[in-house]
CSV table of C-alpha atoms and ligand atoms in Angstrom, one decimal:
chain,number,residue,atom,x,y,z
L,1,UNK,CA,0.0,0.0,0.0
L,2,UNK,CA,1.4,3.4,-0.9
L,3,UNK,CA,2.3,5.6,2.0
L,4,UNK,CA,-0.5,8.1,2.7
L,5,UNK,CA,0.6,11.7,2.7
L,6,UNK,CA,-0.9,14.5,4.7
L,7,UNK,CA,-0.4,18.2,4.1
L,8,UNK,CA,-0.9,20.3,7.2
L,9,UNK,CA,1.0,23.4,6.1
L,10,UNK,CA,-0.4,26.9,5.5
L,11,UNK,CA,0.2,26.4,1.8
L,12,UNK,CA,0.2,24.6,-0.4
L,13,UNK,CA,-2.9,23.0,1.0
L,14,UNK,CA,-4.9,19.8,0.3
L,15,UNK,CA,-6.8,19.9,-3.0
L,16,UNK,CA,-10.3,18.4,-3.1
L,17,UNK,CA,-10.8,15.4,-5.5
L,18,UNK,CA,-13.1,17.4,-7.8
L,19,UNK,CA,-10.4,20.0,-8.3
L,20,UNK,CA,-7.7,17.3,-8.9
L,21,UNK,CA,-10.0,15.7,-11.4
L,22,UNK,CA,-10.5,19.0,-13.3
L,23,UNK,CA,-6.7,19.2,-13.6
L,24,UNK,CA,-6.7,15.9,-15.5
L,25,UNK,CA,-9.0,17.2,-18.2
L,26,UNK,CA,-7.6,17.7,-21.7
L,27,UNK,CA,-5.7,21.0,-21.9
L,28,UNK,CA,-7.6,23.9,-23.3
L,29,UNK,CA,-6.3,26.5,-25.7
L,30,UNK,CA,-6.3,29.9,-24.1
L,31,UNK,CA,-7.8,31.6,-27.1
L,32,UNK,CA,-10.5,29.0,-27.7
L,33,UNK,CA,-14.1,29.4,-26.8
L,34,UNK,CA,-14.1,26.6,-24.2
L,35,UNK,CA,-11.5,28.3,-22.2
L,36,UNK,CA,-13.2,31.7,-22.5
L,37,UNK,CA,-16.3,30.3,-20.7
L,38,UNK,CA,-14.2,29.0,-17.8
L,39,UNK,CA,-12.0,32.1,-17.7
L,40,UNK,CA,-15.0,34.4,-17.5
L,41,UNK,CA,-16.7,32.4,-14.8
L,42,UNK,CA,-13.5,32.0,-12.8
L,43,UNK,CA,-12.9,35.8,-12.8
L,44,UNK,CA,-16.5,36.5,-11.8
L,45,UNK,CA,-16.2,33.9,-8.9
L,46,UNK,CA,-13.0,35.6,-7.8
L,47,UNK,CA,-14.8,38.9,-7.6
L,48,UNK,CA,-17.4,37.2,-5.3
L,49,UNK,CA,-14.7,35.7,-3.1
L,50,UNK,CA,-12.9,39.1,-2.9
L,51,UNK,CA,-16.2,40.8,-2.4
L,52,UNK,CA,-15.4,43.4,-5.0
L,53,UNK,CA,-16.7,44.8,-8.2
L,54,UNK,CA,-13.1,45.7,-9.2
L,55,UNK,CA,-11.1,43.6,-11.6
L,56,UNK,CA,-9.2,40.7,-10.2
L,57,UNK,CA,-6.1,40.4,-12.3
L,58,UNK,CA,-4.6,37.0,-12.8
L,59,UNK,CA,-1.0,36.1,-13.4
L,60,UNK,CA,0.6,32.7,-13.9
L,61,UNK,CA,3.0,32.8,-11.0
L,62,UNK,CA,3.0,32.4,-7.2
L,63,UNK,CA,1.4,34.8,-4.8
L,64,UNK,CA,4.6,36.9,-4.5
L,65,UNK,CA,4.1,38.1,-8.1
L,66,UNK,CA,0.7,39.6,-7.2
L,67,UNK,CA,2.5,41.4,-4.3
L,68,UNK,CA,5.3,42.5,-6.7
L,69,UNK,CA,2.7,43.7,-9.2
L,70,UNK,CA,1.6,46.4,-6.7
L,71,UNK,CA,5.2,47.7,-6.3
L,72,UNK,CA,5.9,47.4,-10.0
L,73,UNK,CA,2.9,49.5,-11.0
L,74,UNK,CA,2.7,52.0,-8.1
L,75,UNK,CA,6.1,51.9,-6.3
L,76,UNK,CA,8.4,54.1,-8.3
L,77,UNK,CA,8.8,57.4,-6.6
L,78,UNK,CA,6.1,56.7,-4.0
L,79,UNK,CA,6.2,57.3,-0.3
L,80,UNK,CA,5.2,54.0,1.2
L,81,UNK,CA,4.6,52.7,4.7
L,82,UNK,CA,4.8,49.0,5.4
L,83,UNK,CA,3.3,47.5,8.5
L,84,UNK,CA,5.7,44.7,9.2
L,85,UNK,CA,5.4,42.0,11.9
L,86,UNK,CA,6.9,38.9,10.4
L,87,UNK,CA,8.4,37.3,7.4
L,88,UNK,CA,5.7,38.5,4.9
L,89,UNK,CA,5.8,42.1,6.1
L,90,UNK,CA,9.5,41.9,5.4
L,91,UNK,CA,8.6,40.6,2.0
L,92,UNK,CA,6.7,43.8,1.2
L,93,UNK,CA,9.8,45.8,2.3
L,94,UNK,CA,12.1,43.7,0.1
L,95,UNK,CA,9.9,44.0,-2.9
L,96,UNK,CA,9.4,47.8,-2.5
L,97,UNK,CA,13.2,48.2,-2.2
L,98,UNK,CA,13.6,46.8,-5.7
L,99,UNK,CA,10.9,49.0,-7.2
L,100,UNK,CA,12.2,52.4,-6.1
L,101,UNK,CA,9.8,53.4,-3.4
L,102,UNK,CA,10.7,55.6,-0.4
L,103,UNK,CA,9.8,53.2,2.4
L,104,UNK,CA,9.0,53.8,6.0
L,105,UNK,CA,8.2,50.8,8.3
L,106,UNK,CA,5.9,50.5,11.3
L,107,UNK,CA,7.8,47.6,12.8
L,108,UNK,CA,6.7,45.0,15.3
L,109,UNK,CA,8.3,42.0,16.9
L,110,UNK,CA,7.4,38.8,15.0
L,111,UNK,CA,4.3,37.6,16.7
L,112,UNK,CA,2.9,41.0,17.7
L,113,UNK,CA,-0.4,42.1,16.4
L,114,UNK,CA,-0.3,45.4,14.5
L,115,UNK,CA,-2.4,48.3,15.8
L,116,UNK,CA,-4.3,50.9,13.8
L,117,UNK,CA,-3.4,53.6,16.4
L,118,UNK,CA,0.3,53.0,15.7
L,119,UNK,CA,-0.2,53.3,12.0
L,120,UNK,CA,-2.3,56.4,12.3
L,121,UNK,CA,0.3,58.0,14.5
L,122,UNK,CA,3.1,57.2,12.1
L,123,UNK,CA,1.1,58.5,9.1
L,124,UNK,CA,0.4,61.7,11.0
L,125,UNK,CA,4.1,62.1,11.8
L,126,UNK,CA,5.2,61.5,8.2
L,127,UNK,CA,2.6,64.0,6.9
L,128,UNK,CA,2.1,62.5,3.4
L,129,UNK,CA,2.1,58.9,2.4
L,130,UNK,CA,1.0,57.5,-1.0
L,131,UNK,CA,0.7,53.8,-0.2
L,132,UNK,CA,0.3,51.7,2.9
L,133,UNK,CA,1.2,48.0,2.8
L,134,UNK,CA,-0.5,45.5,5.1
L,135,UNK,CA,-0.4,41.7,5.7
L,136,UNK,CA,-3.8,40.2,6.7
L,137,UNK,CA,-2.5,36.8,7.8
L,138,UNK,CA,1.1,36.9,8.8
L,139,UNK,CA,1.7,33.2,8.0
L,140,UNK,CA,5.1,33.2,9.8
L,141,UNK,CA,3.5,33.9,13.2
L,142,UNK,CA,-0.2,33.0,12.9
L,143,UNK,CA,-1.3,36.5,13.6
L,144,UNK,CA,-4.3,37.8,11.6
L,145,UNK,CA,-4.4,41.5,11.6
L,146,UNK,CA,-7.5,43.7,11.8
L,147,UNK,CA,-7.2,44.9,8.2
L,148,UNK,CA,-10.5,46.8,8.4
L,149,UNK,CA,-9.2,49.2,11.1
L,150,UNK,CA,-5.7,49.4,9.7
L,151,UNK,CA,-7.1,50.2,6.2
L,152,UNK,CA,-9.3,52.9,7.7
L,153,UNK,CA,-6.3,54.6,9.3
L,154,UNK,CA,-4.5,54.5,6.0
L,155,UNK,CA,-7.5,55.9,4.1
L,156,UNK,CA,-7.9,58.7,6.6
L,157,UNK,CA,-4.4,59.7,5.8
L,158,UNK,CA,-5.2,59.7,2.1
L,159,UNK,CA,-3.1,56.7,1.2
L,160,UNK,CA,-3.9,53.8,-1.1
L,161,UNK,CA,-4.0,50.5,0.7
L,162,UNK,CA,-2.4,47.3,-0.5
L,163,UNK,CA,-3.0,44.0,1.4
L,164,UNK,CA,-1.2,40.7,1.3
L,165,UNK,CA,-4.1,38.3,1.6
L,166,UNK,CA,-2.2,35.3,0.2
L,167,UNK,CA,-2.9,33.0,3.1
L,168,UNK,CA,-6.2,34.5,4.2
L,169,UNK,CA,-8.5,35.0,1.2
L,170,UNK,CA,-11.3,32.5,1.5
L,171,UNK,CA,-10.5,31.7,5.1
L,172,UNK,CA,-10.9,34.9,6.9
L,173,UNK,CA,-13.4,37.8,6.3
L,174,UNK,CA,-12.0,40.2,3.7
L,175,UNK,CA,-14.2,43.0,2.2
L,176,UNK,CA,-12.2,44.5,-0.6
L,177,UNK,CA,-14.8,47.2,-1.5
L,178,UNK,CA,-16.5,47.8,1.8
L,179,UNK,CA,-13.1,48.3,3.5
L,180,UNK,CA,-11.8,50.5,0.6
L,181,UNK,CA,-8.8,48.2,-0.2
L,182,UNK,CA,-7.0,49.2,-3.4
L,183,UNK,CA,-4.8,46.2,-4.2
L,184,UNK,CA,-5.3,42.8,-2.6
L,185,UNK,CA,-2.8,40.1,-3.5
L,186,UNK,CA,-3.5,36.4,-3.2
L,187,UNK,CA,-2.6,33.0,-4.6
L,188,UNK,CA,-4.3,29.8,-5.7
L,189,UNK,CA,-2.6,27.4,-3.3
L,190,UNK,CA,-3.9,28.4,0.2
L,191,UNK,CA,-7.6,28.7,1.2
L,192,UNK,CA,-8.6,28.6,-2.5
L,193,UNK,CA,-7.8,24.8,-2.5
L,194,UNK,CA,-5.9,24.7,-5.8
L,195,UNK,CA,-2.3,23.8,-6.6
L,196,UNK,CA,0.3,26.6,-6.6
L,197,UNK,CA,0.7,28.6,-9.8
L,198,UNK,CA,-1.8,31.4,-10.0
L,199,UNK,CA,-1.3,34.9,-8.5
L,200,UNK,CA,-4.3,37.1,-8.1
L,201,UNK,CA,-4.6,40.8,-7.5
L,202,UNK,CA,-7.8,42.8,-7.0
L,203,UNK,CA,-7.1,46.4,-8.2
L,204,UNK,CA,-9.4,49.3,-7.5
L,205,UNK,CA,-10.2,52.1,-9.9
L,206,UNK,CA,-8.1,54.5,-7.8
L,207,UNK,CA,-5.1,52.2,-7.9
L,208,UNK,CA,-5.4,51.7,-11.7
L,209,UNK,CA,-5.7,55.5,-12.1
L,210,UNK,CA,-2.6,56.0,-10.0
L,211,UNK,CA,-0.7,53.3,-11.9
L,212,UNK,CA,-1.7,55.0,-15.2
L,213,UNK,CA,0.3,58.0,-14.2
L,214,UNK,CA,3.5,56.0,-13.8
L,215,UNK,CA,5.7,53.8,-15.9
L,216,UNK,CA,5.3,50.2,-15.0
L,217,UNK,CA,8.6,48.6,-14.0
L,218,UNK,CA,7.5,45.2,-15.2
L,219,UNK,CA,6.2,44.0,-18.6
L,220,UNK,CA,4.7,40.8,-17.4
L,221,UNK,CA,3.1,42.3,-14.2
L,222,UNK,CA,1.8,45.5,-15.9
L,223,UNK,CA,-1.7,46.0,-14.6
L,224,UNK,CA,-3.0,47.9,-17.6
L,225,UNK,CA,-1.9,45.2,-20.1
L,226,UNK,CA,-3.5,42.5,-18.1
L,227,UNK,CA,-6.7,44.4,-17.3
L,228,UNK,CA,-7.2,45.3,-21.0
L,229,UNK,CA,-6.7,41.7,-22.1
L,230,UNK,CA,-8.9,40.2,-19.4
L,231,UNK,CA,-11.7,42.6,-20.3
L,232,UNK,CA,-11.8,40.9,-23.7
L,233,UNK,CA,-11.3,37.4,-22.1
L,234,UNK,CA,-8.1,37.3,-24.0
L,235,UNK,CA,-5.2,36.8,-21.5
L,236,UNK,CA,-2.1,38.7,-22.5
L,237,UNK,CA,0.2,35.7,-22.2
L,238,UNK,CA,-0.5,32.0,-22.1
L,239,UNK,CA,-2.1,31.4,-18.7
L,240,UNK,CA,-1.8,28.0,-16.9
L,241,UNK,CA,-5.2,27.1,-18.4
L,242,UNK,CA,-5.5,23.8,-16.4
L,243,UNK,CA,-5.0,25.7,-13.2
L,244,UNK,CA,-7.7,28.2,-14.2
L,245,UNK,CA,-10.0,25.2,-14.9
L,246,UNK,CA,-9.2,23.8,-11.4
L,247,UNK,CA,-9.5,27.1,-9.6
L,248,UNK,CA,-12.9,27.6,-11.2
L,249,UNK,CA,-14.1,24.3,-9.7
L,250,UNK,CA,-12.5,25.1,-6.3
L,251,UNK,CA,-14.1,28.5,-6.2
L,252,UNK,CA,-17.5,26.9,-7.1
L,253,UNK,CA,-17.0,24.6,-4.1
L,254,UNK,CA,-16.2,27.5,-1.8
L,255,UNK,CA,-19.1,29.6,-3.0
L,256,UNK,CA,-21.5,26.6,-2.6
L,257,UNK,CA,-20.4,26.2,1.0
L,258,UNK,CA,-20.9,30.0,1.3
L,259,UNK,CA,-18.1,32.4,2.3
L,260,UNK,CA,-19.6,33.1,5.7
L,261,UNK,CA,-19.9,29.4,6.4
L,262,UNK,CA,-16.3,28.9,5.3
L,263,UNK,CA,-15.1,31.7,7.6
L,264,UNK,CA,-17.1,30.1,10.5
L,265,UNK,CA,-15.6,26.7,9.8
L,266,UNK,CA,-12.1,28.2,9.9
L,267,UNK,CA,-12.8,29.8,13.2
L,268,UNK,CA,-13.9,26.5,14.6
L,269,UNK,CA,-10.8,24.7,13.1
L,270,UNK,CA,-8.6,27.3,14.8
L,271,UNK,CA,-10.4,26.8,18.1
L,272,UNK,CA,-9.9,23.0,17.8
L,273,UNK,CA,-6.2,23.3,17.0
L,274,UNK,CA,-5.5,25.6,19.9
L,275,UNK,CA,-7.6,23.7,22.4
L,276,UNK,CA,-5.8,20.4,21.4
L,277,UNK,CA,-2.3,22.0,21.6
L,278,UNK,CA,-3.0,23.5,25.1
L,279,UNK,CA,-4.5,20.3,26.4
L,280,UNK,CA,-1.3,18.5,25.5
L,281,UNK,CA,0.5,21.1,27.7
L,282,UNK,CA,2.2,23.0,24.9
L,283,UNK,CA,2.4,26.8,24.6
L,284,UNK,CA,0.9,28.6,21.7
L,285,UNK,CA,3.0,31.1,19.8
L,286,UNK,CA,0.1,32.4,17.7
L,287,UNK,CA,-2.6,34.4,19.5
L,288,UNK,CA,-5.3,32.5,21.3
L,289,UNK,CA,-8.1,34.3,19.6
L,290,UNK,CA,-10.7,33.4,17.0
L,291,UNK,CA,-9.3,35.7,14.4
L,292,UNK,CA,-6.1,33.5,14.3
L,293,UNK,CA,-7.8,30.9,12.2
L,294,UNK,CA,-5.2,30.3,9.4
L,295,UNK,CA,-2.3,28.8,11.1
L,296,UNK,CA,-1.7,27.7,14.7
L,297,UNK,CA,1.9,28.3,15.7
L,298,UNK,CA,3.2,26.2,18.6
L,299,UNK,CA,6.3,26.6,20.8
L,300,UNK,CA,8.2,23.4,21.3
L,301,UNK,CA,9.1,22.4,24.8
L,302,UNK,CA,12.6,23.3,26.1
L,303,UNK,CA,15.4,21.1,24.7
L,304,UNK,CA,13.4,20.1,21.6
L,305,UNK,CA,14.1,21.5,18.1
L,306,UNK,CA,10.9,22.0,16.1
L,307,UNK,CA,12.9,20.8,13.0
L,308,UNK,CA,13.0,17.4,14.7
L,309,UNK,CA,9.2,17.5,15.2
L,310,UNK,CA,8.6,18.3,11.6
L,311,UNK,CA,11.1,15.6,10.5
L,312,UNK,CA,9.5,13.0,12.8
L,313,UNK,CA,6.0,13.8,11.5
L,314,UNK,CA,7.3,13.4,7.9
L,315,UNK,CA,9.3,10.2,8.3
L,316,UNK,CA,7.0,8.4,10.7
L,317,UNK,CA,3.6,9.4,9.4
L,318,UNK,CA,4.1,11.1,6.0
L,319,UNK,CA,2.8,14.4,7.4
L,320,UNK,CA,4.0,17.8,6.4
L,321,UNK,CA,3.9,20.6,8.9
L,322,UNK,CA,5.9,23.8,8.8
L,323,UNK,CA,8.9,24.7,10.8
L,324,UNK,CA,9.3,28.3,12.1
L,325,UNK,CA,10.7,30.8,9.6
L,326,UNK,CA,13.7,33.2,10.2
L,327,UNK,CA,14.7,33.4,13.9
L,328,UNK,CA,11.7,31.2,14.8
L,329,UNK,CA,13.2,28.2,13.0
L,330,UNK,CA,13.7,25.4,15.5
L,331,UNK,CA,11.5,27.1,18.1
L,332,UNK,CA,8.0,26.8,16.7
L,333,UNK,CA,6.1,24.5,14.4
L,334,UNK,CA,3.0,25.6,12.5
L,335,UNK,CA,-0.1,23.7,11.7
L,336,UNK,CA,-1.9,25.1,8.8
L,337,UNK,CA,-5.7,24.7,8.6
L,338,UNK,CA,-7.0,26.6,5.6
L,339,UNK,CA,-9.0,25.4,2.7
L,340,UNK,CA,-10.1,21.8,2.4
L,341,UNK,CA,-9.9,21.0,6.1
L,342,UNK,CA,-12.2,19.5,8.6
L,343,UNK,CA,-11.9,18.7,12.3
L,344,UNK,CA,-10.5,15.2,11.6
L,345,UNK,CA,-7.5,16.8,9.9
L,346,UNK,CA,-6.9,18.7,13.1
L,347,UNK,CA,-7.3,15.6,15.3
L,348,UNK,CA,-5.0,13.6,13.0
L,349,UNK,CA,-2.4,16.3,13.1
L,350,UNK,CA,-2.6,16.6,16.9
L,351,UNK,CA,-2.5,12.8,17.5
L,352,UNK,CA,0.6,12.5,15.4
L,353,UNK,CA,2.3,15.5,17.0
L,354,UNK,CA,1.7,14.0,20.4
L,355,UNK,CA,3.4,10.7,19.4
L,356,UNK,CA,6.3,12.4,17.8
L,357,UNK,CA,6.8,14.7,20.8
L,358,UNK,CA,6.7,11.7,23.1
L,359,UNK,CA,9.3,10.0,20.9
L,360,UNK,CA,11.5,13.1,21.3
L,361,UNK,CA,11.2,12.8,25.1
L,362,UNK,CA,8.9,15.8,25.6
L,363,UNK,CA,6.7,15.8,28.7
L,364,UNK,CA,3.3,16.0,27.0
L,365,UNK,CA,-0.1,15.0,28.3
L,366,UNK,CA,-1.1,12.0,26.3
L,367,UNK,CA,-4.6,11.2,25.0
L,368,UNK,CA,-6.4,14.4,25.8
L,369,UNK,CA,-5.7,16.6,22.7
L,370,UNK,CA,-8.1,14.9,20.4
L,371,UNK,CA,-11.0,15.2,22.8
L,372,UNK,CA,-10.3,18.8,23.6
L,373,UNK,CA,-10.1,19.6,19.8
L,374,UNK,CA,-13.4,17.8,19.1
L,375,UNK,CA,-15.1,19.6,22.0
L,376,UNK,CA,-13.7,23.0,20.9
L,377,UNK,CA,-14.8,22.4,17.3
L,378,UNK,CA,-18.4,21.8,18.5
L,379,UNK,CA,-18.4,24.7,20.9
L,380,UNK,CA,-20.2,27.8,19.8
L,381,UNK,CA,-18.1,30.1,22.0
L,382,UNK,CA,-14.4,30.8,22.0
L,383,UNK,CA,-12.5,28.4,24.2
L,384,UNK,CA,-10.3,30.3,26.7
P,401,PMP,N1,2.3,36.2,1.8
P,401,PMP,C1,1.9,35.3,2.7
P,401,PMP,C2,1.1,35.8,3.9
P,401,PMP,C3,2.1,33.9,2.5
P,401,PMP,O1,1.7,33.0,3.4
P,401,PMP,C4,2.8,33.5,1.4
P,401,PMP,C5,3.2,32.1,1.1
P,401,PMP,N2,3.6,31.4,2.2
P,401,PMP,C6,3.3,34.5,0.5
P,401,PMP,C7,3.0,35.8,0.7
P,401,PMP,C8,4.1,34.1,-0.7
P,401,PMP,O2,3.3,33.4,-1.6
P,401,PMP,P1,4.0,32.5,-2.7
P,401,PMP,O3,4.9,31.6,-2.0
P,401,PMP,O4,2.9,31.9,-3.4
P,401,PMP,O5,4.8,33.4,-3.6
């Protein structure tokens, strides 16, 4: 019997069988009528998921390309502020440095939750900012920021707002239009339940107008070129047509479940993961709050390297979890629970973690995590 594999990372994530089956269909030509039908429906479904009437631009690339498209189209000569509290905040900084923006950073320790007050104060101090860059779900720490209030602070200061929603779109509430977000980057391989390979960026009228006044620093990521082509359902370059077919099916599944139901399911998955981890006697690194429903980050007990936990899970059980990133490598491990997940994925991950930690000599409470997780999943109130 082939070894069963489990993917418990915050991306790529497990892909439902219907989506995998769609990937196996004969390849469509990107200028043919069959693809046009799927492309149009997929772009419309993306607007529903983003909760926007704006165009959602699609690039064949990973999520970072959607982030880079913002900097390539708006960055040159702009005064930008990045709210940075982890690896992906730092990614905005790195990208902007390449594209010639003048960057100021509201910096937090990794694991801290950004505050709208801090951003408002910095923007007032600076006295003129064109662009503010936010990260909704900081996948390196498990923190989900309050994008609505951060964006309101940025808007009040007259800035355009760009959001990295790569690991949060489809898992956590995000209201592109109602919150006035100007550029929202995401990718196919997280809560959208599709393999890696498609970068997505919702772009407001205001952002497009601002970009029109600048020279794009990228040919491939030029918003105007892609927007014009998408409007005619004629992609500017050969898109990964099979991934678009698959994404269309995945978005159909998500919208059939209902976005609000999916958000609620993620809240309960997060509760289950945190309750199980705590019942075992481990310490959470990510916040113990309902908003933190993308990834649960867990500190390893003293004397244990989280790399060994990840390795043990992989070699003993065929399970992939994520180590910490940057300076958190070796100190935390991360259980992703976005997309095609149910509570039994959580209990499986917890049961295996318990066994591997016991193998490594950790003093963990055995046999209680699964029950705690099941109870928390059923609970209608946050578990303290
Ligand atoms: N931002 C966040 C919050 C992410 O989680 C990731 C992927 N881990 C990225 C950006 C980068 O996406 P990609 O690897 O698809 O380029």
